[in-house]
XYZ file of C-alpha atoms in Angstrom:
714
model
C -10.898 -43.514 -22.730
C -11.355 -41.750 -26.027
C -14.663 -41.400 -27.820
C -12.833 -42.550 -30.959
C -13.050 -46.097 -29.622
C -16.820 -45.973 -29.180
C -17.780 -46.927 -32.726
C -16.979 -50.577 -32.131
C -16.640 -50.695 -28.369
C -19.305 -52.361 -26.216
C -22.086 -51.953 -28.786
C -24.187 -54.768 -27.382
C -23.828 -53.528 -23.824
C -24.584 -49.908 -24.697
C -27.946 -50.730 -26.213
C -28.913 -52.393 -22.953
C -28.227 -49.486 -20.603
C -31.892 -49.112 -19.726
C -33.130 -52.327 -21.296
C -33.516 -55.926 -20.119
C -30.859 -56.920 -17.645
C -30.295 -53.446 -16.224
C -30.266 -53.247 -12.442
C -28.957 -51.076 -9.622
C -25.184 -51.058 -9.276
C -23.102 -49.946 -6.326
C -19.354 -49.906 -5.766
C -18.318 -53.253 -4.232
C -17.495 -53.616 -0.553
C -13.789 -53.650 0.269
C -12.059 -55.781 2.872
C -8.898 -53.661 2.731
C -7.559 -50.366 1.523
C -5.069 -50.995 -1.279
C -2.012 -48.886 -0.464
C 0.523 -49.970 -3.073
C 0.760 -52.456 -5.917
C 4.196 -53.701 -6.992
C 4.227 -55.751 -10.197
C 7.183 -57.645 -11.639
C 6.674 -59.279 -15.041
C 9.054 -61.140 -17.315
C 8.022 -61.119 -20.952
C 8.625 -64.095 -23.245
C 7.576 -62.584 -26.557
C 8.484 -65.614 -28.663
C 6.410 -67.906 -26.466
C 3.708 -65.267 -25.915
C 3.780 -65.839 -22.173
C 4.244 -63.606 -19.151
C 5.654 -64.678 -15.802
C 4.393 -62.374 -13.060
C 4.810 -61.604 -9.393
C 2.726 -58.958 -7.634
C 2.753 -57.659 -4.074
C -0.434 -55.916 -2.955
C 0.207 -53.861 0.188
C -3.117 -53.452 1.962
C -4.565 -52.039 5.156
C -7.522 -53.947 6.658
C -10.655 -51.830 7.037
C -12.212 -53.930 9.813
C -10.912 -55.874 12.803
C -11.060 -59.648 12.807
C -11.162 -60.205 9.052
C -9.995 -63.679 8.058
C -10.383 -63.352 4.328
C -9.249 -60.702 1.824
C -10.806 -60.305 -1.603
C -8.988 -59.311 -4.797
C -9.777 -59.828 -8.482
C -8.106 -62.141 -11.000
C -9.474 -63.361 -14.314
C -8.433 -65.463 -17.299
C -5.915 -65.628 -18.843
C -4.214 -65.056 -15.468
C -3.280 -68.361 -13.842
C -2.520 -68.157 -10.110
C 0.471 -70.189 -8.958
C 0.845 -69.378 -5.261
C -0.256 -66.780 -2.708
C 1.428 -65.669 0.504
C 0.430 -63.209 3.216
C 3.339 -61.468 4.946
C 5.652 -64.209 3.694
C 3.533 -67.176 4.796
C 1.802 -69.409 2.282
C -1.958 -68.757 2.150
C -4.934 -70.770 0.968
C -6.985 -69.153 -1.775
C -10.079 -69.894 -3.807
C -11.044 -68.390 -7.143
C -14.692 -68.073 -8.108
C -15.190 -66.291 -11.379
C -13.155 -63.078 -11.076
C -13.143 -63.142 -7.276
C -9.902 -64.180 -5.591
C -10.548 -64.965 -1.906
C -7.413 -65.263 0.233
C -7.562 -66.777 3.723
C -5.635 -64.966 6.464
C -5.108 -65.006 10.198
C -7.421 -62.511 11.960
C -6.437 -59.057 10.793
C -6.127 -55.813 12.727
C -7.719 -52.717 11.306
C -5.071 -50.314 9.994
C -2.170 -52.768 10.334
C -0.900 -53.263 6.809
C -0.281 -56.646 5.232
C 1.466 -57.728 2.045
C -0.189 -60.239 -0.255
C 2.286 -61.695 -2.750
C 1.032 -63.644 -5.744
C 2.988 -65.605 -8.328
C 1.128 -66.033 -11.597
C 1.510 -66.401 -15.312
C -0.337 -65.351 -18.440
C -0.060 -68.150 -20.969
C -0.564 -67.242 -24.632
C -2.458 -64.096 -23.733
C -4.426 -63.088 -26.780
C -6.154 -59.869 -25.834
C -7.966 -58.265 -28.749
C -7.444 -54.727 -29.961
C -9.010 -52.177 -27.648
C -11.635 -51.259 -30.223
C -12.982 -54.816 -30.061
C -13.987 -54.292 -26.446
C -11.334 -56.418 -24.795
C -8.399 -55.474 -22.649
C -5.895 -57.087 -20.346
C -2.566 -58.009 -21.949
C -2.332 -57.589 -25.725
C 0.439 -58.959 -27.939
C 1.349 -57.048 -31.085
C 1.861 -59.961 -33.459
C 4.675 -60.093 -36.003
C 3.980 -59.193 -39.616
C 6.027 -60.147 -42.641
C 8.067 -57.232 -43.914
C 7.399 -55.174 -40.765
C 10.191 -56.052 -38.320
C 9.058 -53.426 -35.808
C 5.455 -54.659 -35.674
C 6.092 -56.432 -32.362
C 5.538 -55.678 -28.691
C 2.654 -55.517 -26.263
C 0.387 -53.181 -24.338
C -2.016 -53.494 -21.425
C -5.531 -52.103 -21.136
C -7.309 -51.811 -17.785
C -10.580 -49.943 -18.282
C -13.225 -50.855 -17.427
C -12.327 -53.978 -15.404
C -9.515 -55.586 -17.361
C -6.514 -54.965 -15.114
C -7.462 -58.249 -13.429
C -6.730 -59.975 -16.744
C -3.020 -59.247 -16.472
C -2.366 -58.685 -12.752
C -4.222 -59.977 -9.652
C -5.203 -56.941 -7.572
C -8.170 -54.838 -6.487
C -9.722 -53.900 -9.817
C -12.425 -51.306 -9.225
C -12.116 -47.498 -9.175
C -13.303 -47.053 -5.562
C -9.738 -47.581 -4.304
C -6.554 -45.782 -5.357
C -2.975 -46.842 -4.688
C 0.614 -46.009 -5.519
C 2.350 -48.399 -7.888
C 5.602 -49.859 -9.110
C 6.037 -51.924 -12.268
C 9.176 -53.837 -13.184
C 9.196 -55.353 -16.652
C 11.888 -57.487 -18.322
C 11.903 -57.486 -22.136
C 14.329 -58.067 -25.037
C 17.358 -55.792 -24.751
C 16.457 -53.621 -27.764
C 12.937 -52.855 -26.506
C 11.702 -49.941 -24.421
C 8.986 -50.180 -21.762
C 6.824 -47.275 -20.594
C 4.930 -47.390 -17.301
C 3.299 -45.134 -14.717
C 5.227 -42.452 -12.836
C 8.976 -42.016 -13.225
C 11.590 -44.463 -14.423
C 13.615 -45.653 -11.418
C 16.052 -47.795 -13.381
C 16.814 -49.323 -16.763
C 19.185 -52.271 -16.398
C 20.730 -54.530 -19.007
C 21.089 -58.189 -18.037
C 24.538 -59.711 -17.564
C 24.295 -61.589 -20.867
C 23.110 -58.473 -22.708
C 19.954 -60.197 -23.998
C 17.355 -58.633 -21.722
C 16.580 -55.297 -20.158
C 14.534 -54.540 -17.043
C 12.632 -51.274 -16.675
C 11.432 -50.114 -13.269
C 8.666 -47.484 -13.161
C 7.278 -46.025 -9.956
C 4.290 -43.786 -9.208
C 4.230 -42.180 -5.764
C 0.885 -40.561 -6.565
C -2.128 -42.855 -5.992
C -4.247 -43.893 -8.947
C -6.938 -46.447 -9.754
C -5.607 -49.822 -10.851
C -7.473 -49.649 -14.180
C -4.977 -46.863 -14.965
C -1.989 -49.177 -14.492
C -0.061 -49.519 -17.751
C 2.827 -51.187 -19.498
C 3.673 -50.621 -23.161
C 6.680 -52.388 -24.649
C 8.393 -52.786 -27.985
C 11.008 -51.273 -30.289
C 10.244 -47.549 -30.163
C 11.432 -44.185 -31.386
C 11.371 -41.970 -28.305
C 11.732 -38.209 -28.095
C 12.131 -36.700 -24.629
C 11.412 -33.139 -23.595
C 10.409 -31.129 -20.535
C 7.599 -28.795 -19.578
C 7.916 -26.802 -16.353
C 9.957 -29.563 -14.711
C 7.719 -32.366 -16.000
C 9.348 -35.069 -18.151
C 7.676 -35.521 -21.524
C 8.019 -38.762 -23.476
C 6.792 -39.013 -27.057
C 6.774 -42.707 -27.987
C 6.066 -44.153 -31.441
C 6.930 -47.442 -33.174
C 10.509 -47.542 -34.405
C 10.766 -45.934 -37.818
C 7.973 -43.418 -37.252
C 9.907 -40.808 -35.292
C 9.485 -38.267 -38.084
C 5.795 -38.043 -37.135
C 6.419 -37.051 -33.514
C 6.560 -33.289 -33.962
C 3.437 -33.043 -36.121
C 1.547 -35.458 -33.866
C 2.563 -34.119 -30.451
C 3.979 -30.651 -31.044
C 1.100 -28.942 -29.245
C 1.370 -31.005 -26.037
C 3.152 -28.224 -24.147
C 0.483 -25.723 -25.146
C -2.211 -28.106 -23.888
C -0.394 -28.567 -20.574
C -0.017 -24.819 -20.096
C -3.602 -24.048 -21.059
C -5.195 -26.717 -18.879
C -2.996 -25.906 -15.893
C -3.835 -22.213 -16.120
C -7.558 -22.434 -16.777
C -8.094 -25.034 -14.024
C -5.882 -23.322 -11.470
C -4.301 -26.728 -10.871
C -0.954 -27.542 -12.444
C -0.534 -30.816 -14.300
C -0.265 -33.176 -11.313
C 2.044 -35.985 -12.468
C 5.866 -36.026 -12.637
C 5.900 -37.085 -16.292
C 3.613 -37.400 -19.259
C 4.168 -40.091 -21.879
C 2.134 -40.451 -25.045
C 2.564 -43.985 -26.382
C 1.374 -44.637 -29.939
C 0.810 -48.391 -30.216
C -0.086 -50.784 -33.012
C -3.520 -52.440 -32.740
C -4.782 -49.926 -30.198
C -8.003 -48.053 -30.970
C -8.607 -44.532 -29.694
C -6.807 -43.590 -26.507
C -6.549 -44.608 -22.868
C -5.618 -42.140 -20.151
C -3.363 -44.325 -17.999
C -1.951 -42.261 -15.143
C 0.960 -40.212 -16.518
C 1.233 -42.466 -19.600
C -1.526 -42.345 -22.209
C -1.818 -45.147 -24.775
C -2.884 -44.013 -28.254
C -3.668 -45.635 -31.566
C -0.670 -45.659 -33.894
C -2.878 -44.998 -36.917
C -3.786 -41.585 -35.505
C -0.227 -40.308 -35.955
C -0.175 -37.501 -38.455
C 2.005 -35.210 -40.453
C 1.410 -31.538 -41.142
C 0.198 -32.236 -44.678
C -2.871 -34.014 -43.250
C -4.310 -30.775 -41.892
C -4.128 -28.522 -38.875
C -3.067 -30.573 -35.836
C -5.140 -33.584 -36.822
C -4.232 -35.491 -33.638
C -5.177 -32.645 -31.290
C -8.689 -33.926 -30.617
C -7.487 -37.305 -29.366
C -4.476 -35.883 -27.532
C -6.394 -33.132 -25.742
C -9.129 -35.555 -24.651
C -6.656 -37.992 -23.103
C -4.559 -35.256 -21.519
C -7.703 -33.770 -19.961
C -8.202 -37.106 -18.225
C -4.975 -36.623 -16.273
C -7.013 -34.204 -14.151
C -10.506 -35.652 -14.572
C -10.427 -39.413 -14.146
C -6.838 -39.836 -12.997
C -6.336 -37.177 -10.300
C -9.993 -37.327 -9.267
C -11.621 -40.637 -10.179
C -15.252 -41.731 -10.311
C -16.072 -44.091 -7.460
C -18.293 -46.292 -9.609
C -19.127 -46.587 -13.302
C -22.517 -44.935 -12.855
C -20.635 -41.654 -12.462
C -18.157 -42.251 -15.276
C -19.225 -38.842 -16.614
C -16.900 -37.376 -13.975
C -14.128 -38.843 -16.126
C -15.400 -38.977 -19.690
C -17.759 -35.998 -19.940
C -14.946 -33.870 -18.585
C -12.329 -35.233 -20.984
C -14.768 -34.576 -23.829
C -15.316 -31.045 -22.611
C -11.607 -30.459 -22.012
C -11.082 -31.219 -25.683
C -13.805 -28.693 -26.549
C -12.246 -25.895 -24.529
C -8.814 -26.669 -25.953
C -10.280 -26.227 -29.411
C -11.788 -22.939 -28.247
C -8.319 -21.899 -27.056
C -6.389 -23.091 -30.110
C -8.965 -22.726 -32.912
C -11.260 -19.967 -31.747
C -14.998 -19.756 -31.490
C -15.698 -21.539 -34.768
C -13.794 -24.589 -33.561
C -15.605 -24.539 -30.220
C -19.082 -24.056 -31.672
C -18.552 -26.911 -34.096
C -17.502 -29.184 -31.257
C -20.671 -28.308 -29.334
C -22.756 -29.018 -32.420
C -20.999 -32.278 -33.346
C -21.326 -33.621 -29.817
C -24.969 -32.579 -29.628
C -25.708 -34.418 -32.879
C -23.925 -37.549 -31.653
C -25.985 -37.624 -28.483
C -29.262 -36.887 -30.279
C -28.684 -39.855 -32.591
C -28.374 -42.153 -29.573
C -31.342 -40.537 -27.820
C -33.578 -41.858 -30.620
C -32.852 -45.359 -29.233
C -32.837 -44.704 -25.513
C -32.484 -42.004 -22.893
C -30.981 -42.227 -19.429
C -29.688 -39.868 -16.765
C -26.036 -38.948 -17.182
C -25.456 -39.959 -13.555
C -27.227 -43.203 -12.685
C -26.834 -46.468 -10.822
C -29.237 -48.328 -13.113
C -27.429 -50.061 -15.985
C -26.473 -53.502 -17.268
C -22.738 -53.310 -16.530
C -19.960 -50.745 -16.270
C -19.042 -50.957 -19.934
C -22.584 -49.984 -20.923
C -21.965 -46.543 -19.447
C -19.355 -45.680 -22.081
C -21.961 -44.346 -24.483
C -23.003 -41.095 -26.129
C -24.822 -39.978 -22.994
C -21.552 -40.072 -21.069
C -19.298 -38.592 -23.756
C -21.028 -36.048 -26.040
C -24.143 -35.343 -23.969
C -22.131 -35.001 -20.774
C -19.647 -32.728 -22.506
C -22.386 -30.423 -23.801
C -24.077 -30.376 -20.381
C -20.773 -29.201 -18.877
C -20.801 -26.459 -21.514
C -24.354 -25.677 -20.349
C -23.124 -25.510 -16.740
C -20.320 -23.151 -17.768
C -22.785 -20.819 -19.478
C -25.128 -21.012 -16.478
C -22.420 -20.094 -13.957
C -20.174 -17.902 -16.111
C -16.535 -18.608 -16.863
C -15.012 -17.288 -13.651
C -17.401 -19.227 -11.423
C -17.226 -22.384 -13.507
C -13.451 -22.656 -13.405
C -13.317 -21.643 -9.749
C -15.624 -24.572 -9.012
C -13.481 -26.993 -10.994
C -10.342 -25.802 -9.234
C -11.959 -26.323 -5.819
C -13.176 -29.762 -6.902
C -9.688 -30.839 -7.983
C -7.926 -29.463 -4.910
C -10.512 -30.839 -2.473
C -10.849 -34.343 -3.891
C -7.441 -34.952 -5.464
C -6.325 -38.613 -5.390
C -9.784 -39.657 -4.201
C -12.648 -41.666 -5.725
C -15.722 -39.424 -5.863
C -19.392 -39.292 -6.766
C -21.495 -36.773 -8.640
C -22.657 -35.011 -5.481
C -19.093 -34.045 -4.602
C -18.722 -32.128 -7.862
C -22.068 -30.421 -7.245
C -20.948 -29.482 -3.745
C -17.651 -28.024 -4.991
C -19.376 -25.945 -7.676
C -21.864 -24.667 -5.097
C -19.260 -23.857 -2.442
C -16.972 -22.082 -4.895
C -19.705 -19.860 -6.320
C -22.442 -19.497 -3.695
C -24.881 -20.611 -6.413
C -26.909 -23.662 -5.428
C -26.224 -26.080 -8.256
C -28.627 -28.763 -7.068
C -31.516 -27.608 -9.312
C -29.145 -27.694 -12.293
C -27.957 -31.180 -11.300
C -31.500 -32.400 -10.908
C -32.670 -31.522 -14.397
C -29.463 -31.980 -16.399
C -27.500 -34.800 -14.716
C -30.063 -36.814 -12.746
C -32.927 -36.911 -15.234
C -33.007 -38.309 -18.770
C -33.660 -36.449 -21.987
C -33.201 -32.907 -23.224
C -35.299 -29.890 -24.192
C -36.949 -30.115 -27.615
C -37.841 -26.585 -28.666
C -40.031 -24.992 -31.271
C -40.321 -21.247 -31.690
C -42.002 -18.669 -33.874
C -42.288 -14.893 -33.604
C -44.358 -11.979 -34.754
C -44.050 -8.233 -34.420
C -46.959 -6.000 -33.495
C -47.499 -2.656 -31.775
C -43.959 -2.030 -30.575
C -43.050 -5.513 -29.376
C -41.903 -8.922 -30.513
C -44.121 -11.796 -29.472
C -41.947 -14.892 -29.148
C -43.807 -18.174 -28.833
C -41.723 -21.067 -27.458
C -42.830 -24.623 -26.713
C -40.995 -27.524 -25.102
C -42.310 -30.621 -26.857
C -40.170 -33.338 -25.255
C -42.104 -36.223 -23.763
C -42.057 -36.227 -19.971
C -43.352 -39.795 -19.671
C -39.836 -41.163 -19.103
C -38.948 -38.619 -16.422
C -37.603 -35.941 -18.759
C -38.520 -32.589 -17.193
C -39.900 -29.380 -18.577
C -36.673 -27.405 -18.308
C -36.082 -24.093 -16.641
C -33.431 -22.384 -18.736
C -31.999 -18.875 -18.428
C -31.456 -18.117 -22.097
C -31.169 -15.404 -24.704
C -32.793 -14.238 -27.889
C -30.717 -12.697 -30.666
C -32.219 -9.820 -32.632
C -30.751 -8.689 -35.958
C -31.613 -5.314 -37.441
C -29.577 -4.571 -40.555
C -26.007 -5.376 -39.538
C -26.697 -4.780 -35.836
C -26.981 -7.768 -33.544
C -28.084 -7.625 -29.909
C -29.174 -10.141 -27.291
C -32.096 -10.060 -24.885
C -32.287 -12.367 -21.824
C -35.323 -14.656 -21.586
C -36.312 -17.508 -19.278
C -37.756 -20.705 -20.692
C -39.774 -22.505 -18.057
C -43.013 -23.780 -19.547
C -44.312 -26.355 -21.963
C -45.846 -23.520 -23.935
C -45.163 -19.849 -23.359
C -45.244 -16.480 -25.062
C -42.534 -13.943 -24.278
C -42.991 -10.250 -25.015
C -39.893 -8.242 -25.984
C -40.451 -4.479 -26.312
C -38.859 -3.206 -29.527
C -39.399 0.057 -31.381
C -39.102 -1.495 -34.853
C -39.489 -4.915 -36.359
C -36.171 -6.806 -36.471
C -34.958 -8.340 -39.702
C -34.324 -11.687 -38.040
C -34.663 -13.430 -34.671
C -32.671 -16.385 -33.308
C -33.441 -18.322 -30.129
C -30.296 -19.241 -28.200
C -27.935 -17.600 -30.710
C -24.799 -18.604 -28.766
C -25.834 -22.237 -28.246
C -25.626 -21.794 -24.482
C -27.343 -25.059 -23.595
C -28.074 -28.543 -24.868
C -31.228 -28.474 -26.941
C -32.889 -29.857 -30.028
C -34.755 -27.606 -32.443
C -36.194 -29.952 -35.076
C -37.603 -27.201 -37.289
C -36.334 -23.674 -37.766
C -39.196 -21.499 -38.937
C -36.944 -18.890 -40.488
C -38.574 -16.795 -43.154
C -36.710 -16.480 -46.455
C -36.334 -12.754 -45.731
C -34.410 -13.556 -42.519
C -31.778 -15.741 -44.133
C -29.447 -13.081 -45.616
C -29.341 -11.267 -42.260
C -28.606 -14.466 -40.345
C -25.955 -15.375 -42.924
C -24.184 -12.077 -42.388
C -24.699 -11.225 -38.717
C -25.448 -14.291 -36.570
C -22.773 -14.709 -33.872
C -22.340 -18.459 -34.358
C -21.024 -20.146 -37.469
C -23.741 -22.772 -36.969
C -26.641 -20.423 -37.722
C -24.700 -18.810 -40.530
C -24.097 -22.199 -42.128
C -27.730 -23.165 -41.736
C -28.865 -19.909 -43.331
C -26.524 -20.593 -46.256
C -27.835 -24.125 -46.602
C -31.427 -22.923 -46.725
C -30.601 -20.193 -49.248
C -28.999 -22.747 -51.576
C -31.519 -25.543 -50.929
C -34.079 -24.116 -53.346
C -34.052 -25.555 -56.867
C -32.955 -22.345 -58.560
C -31.421 -19.884 -56.102
C -31.468 -16.323 -57.300
C -28.398 -14.548 -58.606
C -28.573 -12.316 -55.547
C -28.607 -15.289 -53.180
C -25.578 -16.800 -54.901
C -23.820 -13.446 -54.774
C -24.487 -13.143 -51.037
C -23.261 -16.676 -50.364
C -20.160 -16.177 -52.516
C -19.422 -12.925 -50.714
C -19.681 -14.713 -47.366
C -17.262 -17.396 -48.551
C -14.817 -14.865 -49.925
C -14.723 -12.990 -46.611
C -14.234 -16.223 -44.652
C -10.440 -16.478 -44.345
C -10.042 -17.928 -40.851
C -7.877 -20.965 -40.101
C -11.032 -22.696 -38.890
C -13.534 -21.301 -41.382
C -16.981 -20.045 -40.498
C -18.258 -22.079 -43.429
C -16.531 -25.479 -43.480
C -17.208 -26.344 -47.115
C -17.890 -24.528 -50.368
C -19.264 -27.681 -51.944
C -22.714 -26.193 -51.691
C -21.770 -23.939 -54.620
C -20.045 -26.540 -56.796
C -23.274 -27.819 -58.316
C -24.052 -24.302 -59.468
C -20.970 -24.366 -61.755
C -20.964 -20.627 -62.276
C -18.073 -19.356 -64.354
C -18.184 -15.986 -62.624
C -17.149 -17.712 -59.380
C -13.827 -18.885 -60.864
C -11.821 -15.950 -59.411
C -13.146 -16.737 -55.929
C -12.241 -20.410 -56.245
C -8.742 -19.489 -57.413
C -8.326 -17.218 -54.380
C -9.266 -20.131 -52.144
C -6.369 -22.222 -53.410
C -4.338 -20.302 -50.823
C -6.871 -20.562 -47.976
C -5.327 -21.581 -44.610
C -7.814 -24.453 -44.306
C -6.653 -27.469 -46.324
C -10.154 -28.748 -46.970
C -11.223 -25.354 -48.298
C -8.372 -25.538 -50.812
C -9.343 -29.073 -51.785
C -13.000 -28.110 -52.242
C -11.950 -25.119 -54.347
C -10.152 -27.519 -56.685
C -13.320 -29.619 -56.986
C -15.287 -26.449 -57.722
C -12.827 -25.487 -60.454
C -12.963 -29.017 -61.842
C -16.701 -28.556 -62.368
C -15.902 -25.653 -64.721
C -14.251 -25.923 -68.127
C -10.456 -25.958 -68.027
C -8.481 -22.875 -68.936
C -4.685 -22.439 -69.112
C -4.339 -20.283 -65.986
C -6.443 -22.626 -63.865
C -4.629 -25.714 -65.151
C -1.256 -24.149 -64.309
C -2.419 -23.197 -60.825
C -3.751 -26.683 -60.116
C -0.620 -28.441 -61.413
C 1.463 -26.353 -58.996
C -0.401 -27.939 -56.076
C 0.976 -31.431 -56.713
C 4.189 -31.396 -54.688
C 5.868 -33.278 -51.858
C 5.133 -30.420 -49.449
C 1.534 -29.690 -50.461
C -1.417 -30.807 -48.319
C -2.229 -34.384 -49.199
C -5.933 -33.860 -49.882
C -5.052 -30.885 -52.096
C -2.622 -32.917 -54.217
C -5.125 -35.771 -54.527
C -7.912 -33.448 -55.652
C -5.556 -31.674 -58.043
C -4.679 -34.992 -59.729
C -8.372 -35.832 -59.999
C -9.164 -32.414 -61.490
C -6.469 -32.734 -64.145
C -7.733 -36.200 -64.995
C -11.234 -34.821 -65.397
C -10.117 -32.021 -67.703
C -7.610 -33.918 -69.836
C -7.043 -37.496 -68.764
C -4.283 -38.445 -71.235
C -2.761 -35.000 -71.662
C -1.586 -34.925 -68.039
C 0.025 -38.373 -67.985
C 3.490 -37.003 -67.184
C 2.093 -35.119 -64.202
C 0.640 -38.330 -62.773
C 3.923 -40.184 -63.282
C 5.819 -37.478 -61.426
C 3.260 -37.656 -58.611
C 4.191 -41.317 -58.075
C 7.348 -40.045 -56.344
C 5.358 -38.152 -53.702
C 5.341 -39.999 -50.372
C 2.815 -39.950 -47.559
C 2.186 -42.563 -44.876
C -1.077 -43.755 -46.426
C 0.097 -43.475 -50.052
C -2.930 -41.359 -50.894
C -1.162 -39.256 -53.554
C 0.490 -42.286 -55.174
C -2.844 -44.078 -55.259
C -4.596 -41.144 -56.930
C -1.795 -40.848 -59.484
C -1.830 -44.566 -60.234
C -5.598 -44.562 -60.719
C -5.273 -41.725 -63.217
C -2.469 -43.558 -65.049
C -4.505 -46.756 -65.200
C -7.503 -44.897 -66.593
C -5.349 -43.078 -69.143
C -3.898 -46.411 -70.264
C -7.323 -48.009 -70.381
C -6.569 -50.444 -67.550
C -8.422 -48.724 -64.731
């Protein structure tokens, strides 16, 4: 499940993770081992009903059982139940479906067949916190805004198919789905058949997965689609979007093969499923990692004018789940980090691979900030059995905090050891529900490094280190004073952290290892001369909060120029410009840093910090940036130029940026700049811009606003 869905998903439950109503949770007892689930559904879209038949093949886990338990919930209505072909009595209490049987023999499989229907299923969009079966309702003027999708996580599979609906049991699956003849249906595994009915009005798709998966990962997506098929190393790739949006497939999914290759190589475990479908669906929020067939929000589709691979974050997160969550699945929701923290971190390392260190460092920082915001309200262990319900665990402790703690584990072990441990974990526990201790064991066995102390302080205890540091230089050594000020009243520990200190002397940067292990400690670092600047944890090797950076003004230019992470360099720039009247030298140094920053993912994400200075001498730099590889840098450069008086050369350069092929944000800002300089004099430019198309009509809207203002109607 993608973190994009978290903004509106399960808000009430999340705030109660450690509050009233929380209690110990354990995976439920099972009467049988679910071996296979075979679902056959007939879709009546006009009537908004589903007629279903499911066969659950199960192996009893104990001798003498006379009752089997499955799950079924509204809007599912049970019609009849049979066991091995004989009618069976059943009772339904809440979500529990109890089926009476003759005494069962351990290990001797049985088949439980259930006829059911879903009448007027009205599942909400995923972002609203509901799942089950969702109808995509018709809209006037949008003939392709029809179809359906299913959503199983956390425990919503039971709302569209009666089965065992908890992640402590995995099974193979088959889904047969009959829909209107012009629709396509995507399911788990490989497509066995695609048959048109005799009257040509209906089509039945048969999908089969021979690899076991949790039932919350069972999926069906149906509707009129544009589908592009491809292959990667023998794996079928399906790119699925609503009909009419096929032109967005390449820009939205063009890096899928690179993701597959990178993940397979770095994990030492090839993509494990026979196909991978990415299904962009109306009404869906975020993404859901159904086994071999991810469901994604249609509104996330992008074109290249939006920016560099704008869908990569969502796509890489959900693809990462195909290993972590789908191949190896958490046994209970208290260890959902084994799914979601990993998918979050897989997205981070893909950004490191595809966007370099700046992209990776920003992901670490953004995720840290997201977690810290939640930690102001509550703290909990990443791995815990104490919570209100499973949905409450899908919070910023599981996603961003867990992702950054995996980064911390990687830095602690080193890359080779870290990935060796993950490879052993995947190979050892593939197609198995697992708990946190099994990951710890794999990391320990692969490396020889006992990971239990790391687990204890980072995964099994709440909180995080809150650091404060200052330094002085005297008599041939640096005296570094570090305190850990986090409260330990809630079980948060005083952390033991193998870390580093960065020392900058002129343009020379070097690192010195240090160990943080006390609430208050002073570390002596022998050094022949006073450094120009000092940074604690310069590579952001671990999760931490440093509320106040006691950097002296004299340190800032050195940090700006020589710190290894873009995060410290940005902070130094912010502090240099935060004073009311920065010196000419400070502005020169900042401008020089911007001018040298020409990476696709810039060291400094925005030049807006200089716009308020409105310095005419910076015009040449802003003009240079109109060709920067980062779209937002170009757009910000236009805003910076707009803050200066117009001149003919600048006006010509800005007008040239309003084209069908230009980045959308650049064209929008260019229209706004022209309107600021000469609202009525550029009327013909705005009118021409009305012909520029983009899926959100951003350029047209900007042009129309300018026209309305010029005509006195806006």
